[in-house]
Amino acid sequence: MKLRIALLIVAALSIAFGAWRGEGDAVYNKAIRVCMECIGLG
Amino acid sequence: MKADFRRKFAQFASFVITNREVGNFFTGKIYKGNEKYLCAPGLNCYSCPAATLSCPLGAMQTIIGSAGSVFGFYAFGFILMFGVLCGRFICGFLCPFGLFQELLAKIPLPKKKLPQILNYVKYAVLFIFVLLLPLAGALASGIGEPAFCQYICPAGTLEAAIPLLITHSEFMDSVGVLFAVKLTVLLIVIIGCMTVYRFFCKTLCPLGALYGLLNKISFYRMGFNKQACVNCGACEKICPMGINPAKSANSTECIRCGKCVETCGVNALNMVMKLR
């Protein structure tokens, strides 16, 4: 139980840290355009 | 049968929620709502015109492959959160590409079992294509390619490349060797799924690999009552993922479909949300 709770906290902190670094914006900007190389066309 | 119907309903509901903007298939536009800040639990290409959420693997590779970043904390956090809560329940109930594979398995062709060793290929795919190659590219030239999306992901070819090629004739100029590779992978996966239940999940899916590692500790898990078990082998016989639940109820391969639980005549298996 303690491990699962600890991992959930790590997950939450990881999302928060990533968002703080601007990773959320980077993901969003990638996701709202056709990523040509992602689909084998680039 | 009832449990299977419930699961199919959940799979279709998840498919619709994750790919709500169906009209975009006809216009070729990409959804730009704020939900795309969030990662979907299952494998679902964010370049799919109908997709309303981001693909966690695509997001991970995007961040790893960008300059000055060695790890995708944001996407990893989502994957870890989903995995700790549900494990591979996500594969069995929420993944749109899992549903696609199950529909292919309905095609009446003789089904085969794969050698167990092939189950480990997905871990190599995870390490090489999702983590190593994007990072190596970023370290070498500043920008790393999303190698899994670029060379392997059949979901991207099916949900994004093919629909976008239909609506954007200008993209035809970009069709080349890379697309031929991706199309070949998609065809292999389609044929594989017709003859092997969830061929892609078993052998290639890096997201399934990550969730599988968390299956043993996730809140949602399978309980096994050894005292009640009569060793009839019915659970192993019916398991479409080739597991023996009586030996390894929380195997990395279990997608929590519940077929074994339903089949067990002595209620030795059950699905539980273990909160303690």
mmCIF file of C-alpha atoms in Angstrom:
data_model
loop_
_atom_site.group_PDB
_atom_site.id
_atom_site.type_symbol
_atom_site.label_atom_id
_atom_site.label_comp_id
_atom_site.label_asym_id
_atom_site.label_seq_id
_atom_site.Cartn_x
_atom_site.Cartn_y
_atom_site.Cartn_z
ATOM 1 C CA MET A 1 0.000 0.000 0.000
ATOM 2 C CA LYS A 2 2.751 2.429 0.988
ATOM 3 C CA LEU A 3 4.582 1.736 -2.278
ATOM 4 C CA ARG A 4 1.456 2.413 -4.345
ATOM 5 C CA ILE A 5 0.733 5.665 -2.548
ATOM 6 C CA ALA A 6 4.384 6.668 -2.912
ATOM 7 C CA LEU A 7 4.284 5.941 -6.647
ATOM 8 C CA LEU A 8 1.078 7.952 -7.040
ATOM 9 C CA ILE A 9 2.767 10.875 -5.304
ATOM 10 C CA VAL A 10 5.796 10.452 -7.594
ATOM 11 C CA ALA A 11 3.412 10.453 -10.589
ATOM 12 C CA ALA A 12 1.702 13.637 -9.423
ATOM 13 C CA LEU A 13 5.041 15.342 -8.717
ATOM 14 C CA SER A 14 6.360 14.200 -12.085
ATOM 15 C CA ILE A 15 3.375 15.728 -13.901
ATOM 16 C CA ALA A 16 3.718 18.940 -11.877
ATOM 17 C CA PHE A 17 7.493 19.146 -12.453
ATOM 18 C CA GLY A 18 7.042 18.451 -16.170
ATOM 19 C CA ALA A 19 4.350 21.112 -16.429
ATOM 20 C CA TRP A 20 6.630 23.562 -14.584
ATOM 21 C CA ARG A 21 9.382 22.841 -17.142
ATOM 22 C CA GLY A 22 6.963 23.597 -19.961
ATOM 23 C CA GLU A 23 6.577 19.999 -21.091
ATOM 24 C CA GLY A 24 2.782 20.291 -21.096
ATOM 25 C CA ASP A 25 3.002 23.166 -23.579
ATOM 26 C CA ALA A 26 5.456 21.196 -25.734
ATOM 27 C CA VAL A 27 3.099 18.207 -25.783
ATOM 28 C CA TYR A 28 0.110 20.412 -26.584
ATOM 29 C CA ASN A 29 1.945 22.192 -29.398
ATOM 30 C CA LYS A 30 2.964 18.861 -30.889
ATOM 31 C CA ALA A 31 -0.533 17.416 -30.534
ATOM 32 C CA ILE A 32 -2.442 20.228 -32.243
ATOM 33 C CA ARG A 33 -0.469 19.977 -35.489
ATOM 34 C CA VAL A 34 -0.079 17.112 -37.898
ATOM 35 C CA CYS A 35 3.186 15.506 -36.839
ATOM 36 C CA MET A 36 4.465 14.339 -40.215
ATOM 37 C CA GLU A 37 7.429 12.379 -38.889
ATOM 38 C CA CYS A 38 5.202 10.791 -36.239
ATOM 39 C CA ILE A 39 2.978 9.203 -38.860
ATOM 40 C CA GLY A 40 5.672 8.148 -41.303
ATOM 41 C CA LEU A 41 5.253 11.026 -43.734
ATOM 42 C CA GLY A 42 8.164 13.185 -42.672
ATOM 43 C CA MET B 1 -20.690 -13.349 -21.545
ATOM 44 C CA LYS B 2 -22.150 -10.542 -19.445
ATOM 45 C CA ALA B 3 -18.674 -9.453 -18.347
ATOM 46 C CA ASP B 4 -17.470 -9.547 -21.942
ATOM 47 C CA PHE B 5 -20.379 -7.319 -23.016
ATOM 48 C CA ARG B 6 -19.571 -4.853 -20.237
ATOM 49 C CA ARG B 7 -15.954 -4.790 -21.347
ATOM 50 C CA LYS B 8 -16.856 -4.229 -24.988
ATOM 51 C CA PHE B 9 -19.145 -1.381 -23.936
ATOM 52 C CA ALA B 10 -16.287 0.190 -21.952
ATOM 53 C CA GLN B 11 -13.916 -0.233 -24.903
ATOM 54 C CA PHE B 12 -16.299 1.424 -27.354
ATOM 55 C CA ALA B 13 -17.083 4.212 -24.865
ATOM 56 C CA SER B 14 -13.374 4.838 -24.350
ATOM 57 C CA PHE B 15 -12.801 4.824 -28.105
ATOM 58 C CA VAL B 16 -15.536 7.434 -28.619
ATOM 59 C CA ILE B 17 -14.378 9.635 -25.724
ATOM 60 C CA THR B 18 -10.755 9.553 -26.925
ATOM 61 C CA ASN B 19 -11.785 10.144 -30.556
ATOM 62 C CA ARG B 20 -14.790 12.388 -30.163
ATOM 63 C CA GLU B 21 -14.126 14.739 -33.082
ATOM 64 C CA VAL B 22 -15.194 12.276 -35.768
ATOM 65 C CA GLY B 23 -16.146 15.085 -38.176
ATOM 66 C CA ASN B 24 -12.450 15.924 -38.518
ATOM 67 C CA PHE B 25 -11.951 12.697 -40.471
ATOM 68 C CA PHE B 26 -13.845 14.378 -43.310
ATOM 69 C CA THR B 27 -12.262 17.821 -43.064
ATOM 70 C CA GLY B 28 -8.729 16.622 -42.264
ATOM 71 C CA LYS B 29 -8.430 19.115 -39.402
ATOM 72 C CA ILE B 30 -6.731 18.348 -36.108
ATOM 73 C CA TYR B 31 -8.523 18.956 -32.812
ATOM 74 C CA LYS B 32 -6.950 21.873 -30.929
ATOM 75 C CA GLY B 33 -8.853 21.916 -27.626
ATOM 76 C CA ASN B 34 -7.183 22.197 -24.242
ATOM 77 C CA GLU B 35 -7.793 18.488 -23.536
ATOM 78 C CA LYS B 36 -4.731 17.847 -25.663
ATOM 79 C CA TYR B 37 -2.639 18.992 -22.730
ATOM 80 C CA LEU B 38 -3.678 15.683 -21.147
ATOM 81 C CA CYS B 39 -2.388 12.235 -22.069
ATOM 82 C CA ALA B 40 -4.807 9.456 -22.919
ATOM 83 C CA PRO B 41 -4.415 6.238 -20.933
ATOM 84 C CA GLY B 42 -4.228 4.050 -24.051
ATOM 85 C CA LEU B 43 -2.388 4.079 -27.359
ATOM 86 C CA ASN B 44 -4.098 6.718 -29.500
ATOM 87 C CA CYS B 45 -2.220 8.873 -32.008
ATOM 88 C CA TYR B 46 -2.496 12.609 -31.352
ATOM 89 C CA SER B 47 -2.231 13.300 -35.049
ATOM 90 C CA CYS B 48 -5.465 11.365 -35.558
ATOM 91 C CA PRO B 49 -7.988 13.977 -36.728
ATOM 92 C CA ALA B 50 -10.588 12.749 -34.221
ATOM 93 C CA ALA B 51 -8.249 12.501 -31.214
ATOM 94 C CA THR B 52 -9.081 14.731 -28.270
ATOM 95 C CA LEU B 53 -6.195 13.679 -26.014
ATOM 96 C CA SER B 54 -2.442 13.287 -26.477
ATOM 97 C CA CYS B 55 -0.702 9.956 -26.890
ATOM 98 C CA PRO B 56 1.428 9.255 -23.793
ATOM 99 C CA LEU B 57 4.167 7.572 -25.841
ATOM 100 C CA GLY B 58 4.233 10.350 -28.445
ATOM 101 C CA ALA B 59 4.370 12.896 -25.622
ATOM 102 C CA MET B 60 7.228 11.031 -23.939
ATOM 103 C CA GLN B 61 9.278 10.903 -27.154
ATOM 104 C CA THR B 62 8.545 14.557 -27.935
ATOM 105 C CA ILE B 63 10.010 15.675 -24.627
ATOM 106 C CA ILE B 64 12.964 13.268 -24.622
ATOM 107 C CA GLY B 65 13.787 14.340 -28.167
ATOM 108 C CA SER B 66 13.712 18.065 -27.459
ATOM 109 C CA ALA B 67 16.846 20.033 -26.718
ATOM 110 C CA GLY B 68 17.934 20.236 -23.086
ATOM 111 C CA SER B 69 15.633 17.474 -21.939
ATOM 112 C CA VAL B 70 16.652 13.932 -21.136
ATOM 113 C CA PHE B 71 13.403 12.634 -19.717
ATOM 114 C CA GLY B 72 9.691 13.259 -20.259
ATOM 115 C CA PHE B 73 8.531 13.840 -16.686
ATOM 116 C CA TYR B 74 5.088 15.070 -17.747
ATOM 117 C CA ALA B 75 4.159 12.041 -19.872
ATOM 118 C CA PHE B 76 5.888 9.631 -17.486
ATOM 119 C CA GLY B 77 3.754 11.022 -14.656
ATOM 120 C CA PHE B 78 0.571 10.245 -16.570
ATOM 121 C CA ILE B 79 1.735 6.730 -17.473
ATOM 122 C CA LEU B 80 2.820 6.033 -13.889
ATOM 123 C CA MET B 81 -0.468 7.360 -12.495
ATOM 124 C CA PHE B 82 -2.609 5.273 -14.874
ATOM 125 C CA GLY B 83 -0.389 2.219 -14.328
ATOM 126 C CA VAL B 84 -0.409 2.405 -10.531
ATOM 127 C CA LEU B 85 -4.174 2.866 -10.467
ATOM 128 C CA CYS B 86 -5.170 0.265 -13.060
ATOM 129 C CA GLY B 87 -2.191 -1.615 -14.523
ATOM 130 C CA ARG B 88 -3.070 -3.361 -17.775
ATOM 131 C CA PHE B 89 -6.789 -2.909 -17.116
ATOM 132 C CA ILE B 90 -6.158 0.030 -19.452
ATOM 133 C CA CYS B 91 -5.131 -2.370 -22.240
ATOM 134 C CA GLY B 92 -8.200 -4.515 -21.718
ATOM 135 C CA PHE B 93 -10.816 -1.814 -21.233
ATOM 136 C CA LEU B 94 -9.612 1.591 -22.383
ATOM 137 C CA CYS B 95 -7.120 1.270 -25.250
ATOM 138 C CA PRO B 96 -8.637 2.082 -28.671
ATOM 139 C CA PHE B 97 -5.973 0.053 -30.471
ATOM 140 C CA GLY B 98 -6.725 -2.885 -28.177
ATOM 141 C CA LEU B 99 -10.342 -2.736 -29.335
ATOM 142 C CA PHE B 100 -9.193 -2.684 -32.964
ATOM 143 C CA GLN B 101 -7.094 -5.792 -32.368
ATOM 144 C CA GLU B 102 -9.978 -7.609 -30.696
ATOM 145 C CA LEU B 103 -12.260 -6.849 -33.623
ATOM 146 C CA LEU B 104 -9.623 -8.307 -35.961
ATOM 147 C CA ALA B 105 -9.472 -11.416 -33.784
ATOM 148 C CA LYS B 106 -13.193 -11.953 -34.489
ATOM 149 C CA ILE B 107 -12.289 -12.844 -38.080
ATOM 150 C CA PRO B 108 -12.731 -16.613 -38.165
ATOM 151 C CA LEU B 109 -9.195 -17.809 -38.793
ATOM 152 C CA PRO B 110 -7.352 -20.491 -36.822
ATOM 153 C CA LYS B 111 -5.748 -18.883 -33.774
ATOM 154 C CA LYS B 112 -2.162 -19.616 -32.840
ATOM 155 C CA LYS B 113 -0.097 -19.254 -29.676
ATOM 156 C CA LEU B 114 3.143 -17.310 -29.780
ATOM 157 C CA PRO B 115 6.352 -18.488 -28.121
ATOM 158 C CA GLN B 116 6.605 -16.789 -24.702
ATOM 159 C CA ILE B 117 9.981 -15.300 -25.627
ATOM 160 C CA LEU B 118 8.265 -12.902 -28.055
ATOM 161 C CA ASN B 119 6.511 -11.256 -25.089
ATOM 162 C CA TYR B 120 9.858 -9.698 -24.208
ATOM 163 C CA VAL B 121 10.276 -7.930 -27.559
ATOM 164 C CA LYS B 122 8.061 -5.079 -26.352
ATOM 165 C CA TYR B 123 10.553 -4.236 -23.598
ATOM 166 C CA ALA B 124 13.295 -3.906 -26.220
ATOM 167 C CA VAL B 125 10.966 -1.704 -28.312
ATOM 168 C CA LEU B 126 10.308 0.451 -25.250
ATOM 169 C CA PHE B 127 13.975 0.865 -24.434
ATOM 170 C CA ILE B 128 15.312 1.338 -27.962
ATOM 171 C CA PHE B 129 12.573 3.189 -29.817
ATOM 172 C CA VAL B 130 10.826 5.170 -27.066
ATOM 173 C CA LEU B 131 13.761 6.044 -24.833
ATOM 174 C CA LEU B 132 17.164 5.485 -26.454
ATOM 175 C CA LEU B 133 16.789 6.688 -30.060
ATOM 176 C CA PRO B 134 14.957 9.964 -29.260
ATOM 177 C CA LEU B 135 17.528 10.686 -26.534
ATOM 178 C CA ALA B 136 20.483 9.794 -28.771
ATOM 179 C CA GLY B 137 19.123 12.079 -31.501
ATOM 180 C CA ALA B 138 18.622 14.929 -29.039
ATOM 181 C CA LEU B 139 22.144 14.557 -27.655
ATOM 182 C CA ALA B 140 23.701 14.286 -31.117
ATOM 183 C CA SER B 141 21.854 16.966 -33.049
ATOM 184 C CA GLY B 142 19.603 18.824 -30.630
ATOM 185 C CA ILE B 143 16.372 17.200 -31.816
ATOM 186 C CA GLY B 144 15.589 13.512 -31.435
ATOM 187 C CA GLU B 145 13.134 11.700 -33.651
ATOM 188 C CA PRO B 146 10.066 10.082 -32.106
ATOM 189 C CA ALA B 147 11.430 6.727 -33.296
ATOM 190 C CA PHE B 148 8.585 4.500 -32.154
ATOM 191 C CA CYS B 149 5.987 6.719 -33.860
ATOM 192 C CA GLN B 150 8.183 7.161 -36.908
ATOM 193 C CA TYR B 151 9.154 3.565 -37.607
ATOM 194 C CA ILE B 152 6.703 1.298 -35.810
ATOM 195 C CA CYS B 153 3.440 2.638 -34.377
ATOM 196 C CA PRO B 154 0.626 1.000 -36.366
ATOM 197 C CA ALA B 155 -1.975 3.079 -34.520
ATOM 198 C CA GLY B 156 -0.480 6.243 -36.030
ATOM 199 C CA THR B 157 -0.551 4.774 -39.522
ATOM 200 C CA LEU B 158 -4.125 3.595 -39.149
ATOM 201 C CA GLU B 159 -5.666 6.506 -37.253
ATOM 202 C CA ALA B 160 -3.641 9.403 -38.621
ATOM 203 C CA ALA B 161 -1.547 8.739 -41.730
ATOM 204 C CA ILE B 162 -4.198 6.982 -43.819
ATOM 205 C CA PRO B 163 -7.097 9.380 -43.003
ATOM 206 C CA LEU B 164 -4.831 12.413 -43.513
ATOM 207 C CA LEU B 165 -3.585 11.090 -46.854
ATOM 208 C CA ILE B 166 -7.208 10.778 -47.965
ATOM 209 C CA THR B 167 -8.102 14.357 -47.007
ATOM 210 C CA HIS B 168 -4.766 16.045 -47.820
ATOM 211 C CA SER B 169 -3.700 15.243 -51.367
ATOM 212 C CA GLU B 170 -0.572 17.400 -50.860
ATOM 213 C CA PHE B 171 0.701 14.850 -48.314
ATOM 214 C CA MET B 172 1.022 12.298 -51.112
ATOM 215 C CA ASP B 173 4.334 13.972 -52.029
ATOM 216 C CA SER B 174 5.690 12.880 -48.642
ATOM 217 C CA VAL B 175 4.913 9.212 -49.175
ATOM 218 C CA GLY B 176 8.179 7.337 -49.405
ATOM 219 C CA VAL B 177 10.253 4.546 -47.914
ATOM 220 C CA LEU B 178 9.352 5.521 -44.356
ATOM 221 C CA PHE B 179 5.657 5.285 -45.055
ATOM 222 C CA ALA B 180 6.190 1.952 -46.819
ATOM 223 C CA VAL B 181 7.913 0.664 -43.665
ATOM 224 C CA LYS B 182 5.065 1.871 -41.491
ATOM 225 C CA LEU B 183 2.434 0.421 -43.796
ATOM 226 C CA THR B 184 4.264 -2.917 -43.778
ATOM 227 C CA VAL B 185 4.304 -2.904 -39.966
ATOM 228 C CA LEU B 186 0.566 -2.134 -39.952
ATOM 229 C CA LEU B 187 -0.144 -4.988 -42.364
ATOM 230 C CA ILE B 188 1.971 -7.413 -40.299
ATOM 231 C CA VAL B 189 0.089 -6.327 -37.172
ATOM 232 C CA ILE B 190 -3.304 -6.712 -38.884
ATOM 233 C CA ILE B 191 -2.466 -10.203 -40.162
ATOM 234 C CA GLY B 192 -0.881 -11.038 -36.799
ATOM 235 C CA CYS B 193 -4.023 -9.960 -34.930
ATOM 236 C CA MET B 194 -6.213 -12.135 -37.137
ATOM 237 C CA THR B 195 -4.230 -15.218 -36.144
ATOM 238 C CA VAL B 196 -2.910 -14.326 -32.678
ATOM 239 C CA TYR B 197 -5.136 -12.656 -30.069
ATOM 240 C CA ARG B 198 -3.779 -9.124 -29.467
ATOM 241 C CA PHE B 199 -0.584 -9.776 -31.399
ATOM 242 C CA PHE B 200 0.591 -6.157 -31.040
ATOM 243 C CA CYS B 201 -0.119 -6.001 -27.282
ATOM 244 C CA LYS B 202 1.769 -9.228 -26.710
ATOM 245 C CA THR B 203 4.830 -8.515 -28.780
ATOM 246 C CA LEU B 204 5.355 -4.850 -29.599
ATOM 247 C CA CYS B 205 3.422 -2.382 -27.452
ATOM 248 C CA PRO B 206 5.762 -0.337 -25.242
ATOM 249 C CA LEU B 207 2.818 1.162 -23.362
ATOM 250 C CA GLY B 208 1.587 -2.333 -22.503
ATOM 251 C CA ALA B 209 5.123 -3.145 -21.381
ATOM 252 C CA LEU B 210 5.098 -0.229 -18.931
ATOM 253 C CA TYR B 211 1.615 -0.986 -17.619
ATOM 254 C CA GLY B 212 2.543 -4.668 -17.366
ATOM 255 C CA LEU B 213 5.437 -3.836 -15.062
ATOM 256 C CA LEU B 214 2.955 -2.017 -12.822
ATOM 257 C CA ASN B 215 0.384 -4.853 -12.919
ATOM 258 C CA LYS B 216 1.889 -6.487 -9.855
ATOM 259 C CA ILE B 217 1.459 -3.445 -7.651
ATOM 260 C CA SER B 218 -1.543 -1.625 -9.128
ATOM 261 C CA PHE B 219 -4.574 -0.818 -6.983
ATOM 262 C CA TYR B 220 -6.835 -2.717 -9.409
ATOM 263 C CA ARG B 221 -5.634 -6.288 -9.400
ATOM 264 C CA MET B 222 -6.606 -9.913 -9.436
ATOM 265 C CA GLY B 223 -7.062 -11.801 -6.224
ATOM 266 C CA PHE B 224 -6.385 -15.548 -6.043
ATOM 267 C CA ASN B 225 -7.670 -17.806 -3.275
ATOM 268 C CA LYS B 226 -5.306 -20.786 -3.238
ATOM 269 C CA GLN B 227 -7.471 -22.704 -0.759
ATOM 270 C CA ALA B 228 -10.516 -22.494 -3.027
ATOM 271 C CA CYS B 229 -8.634 -23.491 -6.200
ATOM 272 C CA VAL B 230 -9.220 -27.081 -7.333
ATOM 273 C CA ASN B 231 -6.478 -26.978 -10.007
ATOM 274 C CA CYS B 232 -8.934 -27.711 -12.816
ATOM 275 C CA GLY B 233 -6.934 -25.603 -15.279
ATOM 276 C CA ALA B 234 -10.042 -23.908 -16.703
ATOM 277 C CA CYS B 235 -8.600 -20.415 -16.144
ATOM 278 C CA GLU B 236 -5.386 -21.188 -18.026
ATOM 279 C CA LYS B 237 -7.330 -22.822 -20.846
ATOM 280 C CA ILE B 238 -9.592 -19.806 -21.431
ATOM 281 C CA CYS B 239 -6.986 -17.056 -20.989
ATOM 282 C CA PRO B 240 -6.547 -15.319 -24.362
ATOM 283 C CA MET B 241 -3.213 -13.839 -23.252
ATOM 284 C CA GLY B 242 -1.701 -17.269 -22.567
ATOM 285 C CA ILE B 243 -1.327 -16.880 -18.804
ATOM 286 C CA ASN B 244 -1.997 -19.299 -16.008
ATOM 287 C CA PRO B 245 -3.836 -17.043 -13.499
ATOM 288 C CA ALA B 246 -3.592 -19.702 -10.788
ATOM 289 C CA LYS B 247 0.193 -19.405 -10.946
ATOM 290 C CA SER B 248 0.527 -15.711 -11.716
ATOM 291 C CA ALA B 249 -2.690 -13.804 -11.131
ATOM 292 C CA ASN B 250 -0.954 -10.463 -11.640
ATOM 293 C CA SER B 251 1.235 -11.434 -14.571
ATOM 294 C CA THR B 252 2.722 -8.641 -16.698
ATOM 295 C CA GLU B 253 0.669 -10.032 -19.594
ATOM 296 C CA CYS B 254 -2.760 -9.969 -17.913
ATOM 297 C CA ILE B 255 -5.054 -7.348 -19.458
ATOM 298 C CA ARG B 256 -7.769 -7.910 -16.801
ATOM 299 C CA CYS B 257 -10.335 -9.108 -19.339
ATOM 300 C CA GLY B 258 -11.937 -11.180 -16.596
ATOM 301 C CA LYS B 259 -12.544 -14.301 -18.679
ATOM 302 C CA CYS B 260 -10.774 -16.472 -16.085
ATOM 303 C CA VAL B 261 -12.771 -14.942 -13.228
ATOM 304 C CA GLU B 262 -16.015 -15.673 -15.047
ATOM 305 C CA THR B 263 -14.928 -19.217 -15.892
ATOM 306 C CA CYS B 264 -13.717 -20.209 -12.425
ATOM 307 C CA GLY B 265 -16.363 -22.508 -10.978
ATOM 308 C CA VAL B 266 -15.164 -22.203 -7.384
ATOM 309 C CA ASN B 267 -14.661 -18.420 -7.257
ATOM 310 C CA ALA B 268 -10.941 -18.734 -6.609
ATOM 311 C CA LEU B 269 -10.246 -15.678 -8.773
ATOM 312 C CA ASN B 270 -11.660 -12.201 -8.427
ATOM 313 C CA MET B 271 -10.906 -8.657 -9.501
ATOM 314 C CA VAL B 272 -10.393 -6.279 -6.613
ATOM 315 C CA MET B 273 -9.570 -2.652 -6.017
ATOM 316 C CA LYS B 274 -7.018 -3.203 -3.287
ATOM 317 C CA LEU B 275 -6.985 -0.115 -1.137
ATOM 318 C CA ARG B 276 -5.065 -1.617 1.791
#
